[in-house]
Amino acid sequence: EQKVVPVFPWFAIDIGGTLVKLVYFEPLDLTPDEIRTEGEILMNIRHYLTSNRAYGQDGFRDDDLELTDIELGGRRGNLHFIRFPTARMSIFLDLCIMKNLHTLTFQVFATGGGAYKFENDAVNKLKLQWCKCDELGTLIKGLSYLSKLNPNECFYYEEPQNDANLNKHTFNFDIKNPFLLVNIGSGVSILHVESETNYRRISGTSIGGGTFLGLSCLLTGCSSYDEAIKLATEGDSTKVDKLVKDIYGGDYERFGLPGHIVASSFGHMNLPEKREQATKSDLARATLVTVLNNIGSISMMCAQTENVDRILFSGSFLRINDLSMRILAYAMDYWSRGKVKAIFLEHEGYFSAVGCLREFIM
Ligand code: ADP
């Protein structure tokens, strides 16, 4: 089908349960005519967005993820990646008014649950055309687009357990062969993908990134994701979890369960002396490992039922979270005896937003 390329500005917004992901296309090939008609408001927005890395208290531009000088909808430009907490959505809308965006009419491409929840608010406060689309469709569309555009998008770890040399490699991803897509956001969705248009949501779990963050805040008193990850990196989960060897004194040989496997997540915490010994970092680490063990085993079951050998992990839960990627990579390799490969993505949580932009701008 032939699509009409919308006029600038090009924004897509993915409003999730925890984070808003905003992608902005900054055109580099504006004609003198376009510059004249762009007007002061849009020019100011363009400069504001592209010259800052932080917006207010909680807005950030991930400049290391920026894609420079790309082609989109027949235009050349830079693609910017911006995020802020969904809890700040109404402050964001007020900021748009402060920047006079409410005096302009343009299209905004919206996805995620918040595309529905915040539609009235956005349309009432701003004069926008709010174009919604489904978050899982856009997730796959975004993945397909970025994995072709960015040669370094997909990667895997050859030796996830080797601290000295992880052996991080680029993975040559081909969307044509079936694979599992595990999106770890606030909650988790598991999709079986056969092509860009042929996919099913086969499973999911409510124990996801939101669980890690929520429980970490409760157990350690920390107040941000970045803090929780830092604590987890320094901690030791075996101070908190009961392992097979804590029960057997060694391996459970009859069923091939090695002693170092977790038998019971948080299983030590019934004893006062164990509770005293466990630090905040240990608790954060155990929370991370508990969430990952659960996601890992559900993903592995799905991979076996669907008979696929590649699992792609996306979602902002993997942001600044090498630790979790290595734990997942090791677990997939171990439990599948090397048959199933875990693949990770540079743009983690931004695929739905990118796919949403693609939906409207071909
Ligand atoms: P959603 O669309 O449900 O908001 P995301 O893919 O954006 O899902 O992932 C949200 C999860 O990402 C959070 O639950 C948390 O574990 C993690 N996360 C990463 N960075 C942040 C951050 N700056 N603030 C809050 N959570 C973050």
Short mmCIF file of N, CA and C and ligand atoms in Angstrom, two decimals, residues 14-21 58 60 83-86 112-113 135 183-187 208-214 224-226 229 314-321 348-350, ligand 1:
data_model
loop_
_atom_site.label_atom_id
_atom_site.label_comp_id
_atom_site.label_asym_id
_atom_site.label_seq_id
_atom_site.Cartn_x
_atom_site.Cartn_y
_atom_site.Cartn_z
N ASP A 14 6.28 5.22 22.98
CA ASP A 14 5.81 3.93 23.52
C ASP A 14 5.63 4.14 25.02
N ILE A 15 4.37 4.18 25.44
CA ILE A 15 4.09 4.47 26.85
C ILE A 15 3.84 3.16 27.58
N GLY A 16 4.85 2.70 28.30
CA GLY A 16 4.77 1.39 28.97
C GLY A 16 4.31 1.51 30.41
N GLY A 17 4.34 0.37 31.10
CA GLY A 17 3.91 0.34 32.50
C GLY A 17 4.86 1.09 33.42
N THR A 18 6.12 1.18 33.03
CA THR A 18 7.12 1.84 33.86
C THR A 18 7.78 3.02 33.15
N LEU A 19 8.17 2.79 31.89
CA LEU A 19 8.94 3.80 31.17
C LEU A 19 8.25 4.24 29.89
N VAL A 20 8.41 5.52 29.58
CA VAL A 20 8.01 6.04 28.28
C VAL A 20 9.26 6.05 27.40
N LYS A 21 9.15 5.46 26.22
CA LYS A 21 10.26 5.48 25.29
C LYS A 21 9.84 6.35 24.11
N ASP A 58 13.98 13.64 35.32
CA ASP A 58 13.89 12.20 35.01
C ASP A 58 13.94 11.84 33.54
N PHE A 60 15.88 11.37 29.99
CA PHE A 60 17.24 11.16 29.51
C PHE A 60 17.26 10.79 28.03
N ARG A 83 14.01 8.62 27.10
CA ARG A 83 13.12 7.88 28.02
C ARG A 83 12.84 8.70 29.27
N PHE A 84 11.69 8.45 29.88
CA PHE A 84 11.36 9.04 31.18
C PHE A 84 10.31 8.16 31.83
N PRO A 85 10.13 8.25 33.16
CA PRO A 85 9.17 7.37 33.83
C PRO A 85 7.74 7.69 33.41
N THR A 86 6.93 6.65 33.25
CA THR A 86 5.53 6.83 32.89
C THR A 86 4.80 7.66 33.96
N GLY A 112 2.03 1.00 23.08
CA GLY A 112 2.08 0.66 24.49
C GLY A 112 0.72 0.89 25.12
N GLY A 113 0.52 0.35 26.31
CA GLY A 113 -0.76 0.49 26.99
C GLY A 113 -1.17 1.95 27.18
N GLU A 135 1.43 -2.69 20.52
CA GLU A 135 2.83 -2.72 20.95
C GLU A 135 3.61 -3.97 20.53
N ASN A 183 10.27 -10.42 25.65
CA ASN A 183 10.37 -9.00 25.97
C ASN A 183 10.20 -8.80 27.47
N ILE A 184 11.29 -8.37 28.12
CA ILE A 184 11.25 -8.19 29.57
C ILE A 184 11.09 -6.71 29.89
N GLY A 185 9.84 -6.31 30.07
CA GLY A 185 9.55 -4.94 30.50
C GLY A 185 9.14 -4.98 31.94
N SER A 186 8.07 -4.26 32.29
CA SER A 186 7.53 -4.36 33.65
C SER A 186 7.12 -5.81 33.90
N GLY A 187 6.36 -6.36 32.96
CA GLY A 187 6.06 -7.79 32.92
C GLY A 187 6.76 -8.40 31.72
N GLY A 208 8.56 -9.88 36.22
CA GLY A 208 9.47 -9.28 35.24
C GLY A 208 10.30 -8.16 35.83
N GLY A 209 10.64 -7.19 34.99
CA GLY A 209 11.49 -6.07 35.40
C GLY A 209 10.86 -5.26 36.53
N GLY A 210 9.55 -5.14 36.49
CA GLY A 210 8.85 -4.39 37.54
C GLY A 210 8.95 -5.11 38.89
N THR A 211 8.98 -6.43 38.83
CA THR A 211 9.10 -7.24 40.05
C THR A 211 10.49 -7.07 40.65
N PHE A 212 11.49 -7.12 39.78
CA PHE A 212 12.86 -6.91 40.27
C PHE A 212 12.98 -5.55 40.94
N LEU A 213 12.47 -4.52 40.26
CA LEU A 213 12.61 -3.17 40.78
C LEU A 213 11.79 -3.00 42.06
N GLY A 214 10.54 -3.46 42.05
CA GLY A 214 9.67 -3.31 43.21
C GLY A 214 10.21 -4.04 44.42
N SER A 224 15.94 3.52 42.93
CA SER A 224 15.97 3.58 41.47
C SER A 224 16.47 2.27 40.88
N TYR A 225 16.18 2.10 39.61
CA TYR A 225 16.63 0.91 38.90
C TYR A 225 18.16 0.86 38.86
N ASP A 226 18.77 2.01 38.54
CA ASP A 226 20.23 2.05 38.42
C ASP A 226 20.90 1.62 39.74
N ILE A 229 20.48 -2.19 40.30
CA ILE A 229 21.42 -2.96 39.48
C ILE A 229 22.82 -2.91 40.08
N SER A 314 14.55 -8.83 24.64
CA SER A 314 14.46 -7.37 24.52
C SER A 314 13.83 -6.81 25.79
N GLY A 315 13.65 -5.49 25.82
CA GLY A 315 13.01 -4.83 26.97
C GLY A 315 14.01 -4.05 27.80
N SER A 316 13.53 -3.01 28.45
CA SER A 316 14.43 -2.12 29.20
C SER A 316 15.01 -2.78 30.45
N PHE A 317 14.47 -3.93 30.86
CA PHE A 317 15.06 -4.63 32.01
C PHE A 317 16.52 -4.97 31.73
N LEU A 318 16.90 -5.07 30.46
CA LEU A 318 18.30 -5.41 30.16
C LEU A 318 19.18 -4.17 30.03
N ARG A 319 18.63 -2.98 30.30
CA ARG A 319 19.41 -1.75 30.25
C ARG A 319 20.49 -1.76 31.34
N ILE A 320 21.69 -1.33 30.98
CA ILE A 320 22.88 -1.34 31.87
C ILE A 320 22.93 -2.62 32.72
N ASN A 321 22.62 -3.73 32.08
CA ASN A 321 22.43 -4.96 32.84
C ASN A 321 23.12 -6.16 32.20
N GLU A 348 17.68 -2.47 23.33
CA GLU A 348 16.85 -3.03 24.42
C GLU A 348 15.35 -2.72 24.39
N GLY A 349 14.97 -1.58 24.97
CA GLY A 349 13.55 -1.31 25.18
C GLY A 349 12.89 -0.44 24.12
N TYR A 350 13.63 -0.10 23.07
CA TYR A 350 13.14 0.92 22.13
C TYR A 350 12.47 0.36 20.87
P1 ADP B 1 7.39 -1.12 30.06
O1 ADP B 1 7.05 -0.88 28.62
O2 ADP B 1 6.48 -2.08 30.75
O3 ADP B 1 7.60 0.15 30.82
P2 ADP B 1 10.26 -1.53 29.61
O4 ADP B 1 10.71 -2.38 28.48
O5 ADP B 1 10.42 -0.06 29.46
O6 ADP B 1 8.77 -1.93 30.00
O7 ADP B 1 11.03 -2.03 30.91
C1 ADP B 1 10.74 -1.57 32.20
C2 ADP B 1 11.74 -2.17 33.16
O8 ADP B 1 13.05 -1.74 32.80
C3 ADP B 1 11.58 -1.75 34.60
O9 ADP B 1 10.66 -2.59 35.27
C4 ADP B 1 12.99 -1.89 35.15
O10 ADP B 1 13.25 -3.22 35.54
C5 ADP B 1 13.86 -1.61 33.94
N1 ADP B 1 14.46 -0.25 33.88
C6 ADP B 1 15.55 0.07 33.16
N2 ADP B 1 15.85 1.36 33.30
C7 ADP B 1 14.94 1.91 34.13
C8 ADP B 1 14.73 3.22 34.67
N3 ADP B 1 15.55 4.24 34.38
N4 ADP B 1 13.67 3.41 35.48
C9 ADP B 1 12.84 2.40 35.79
N5 ADP B 1 13.00 1.14 35.32
C10 ADP B 1 14.03 0.88 34.50
#
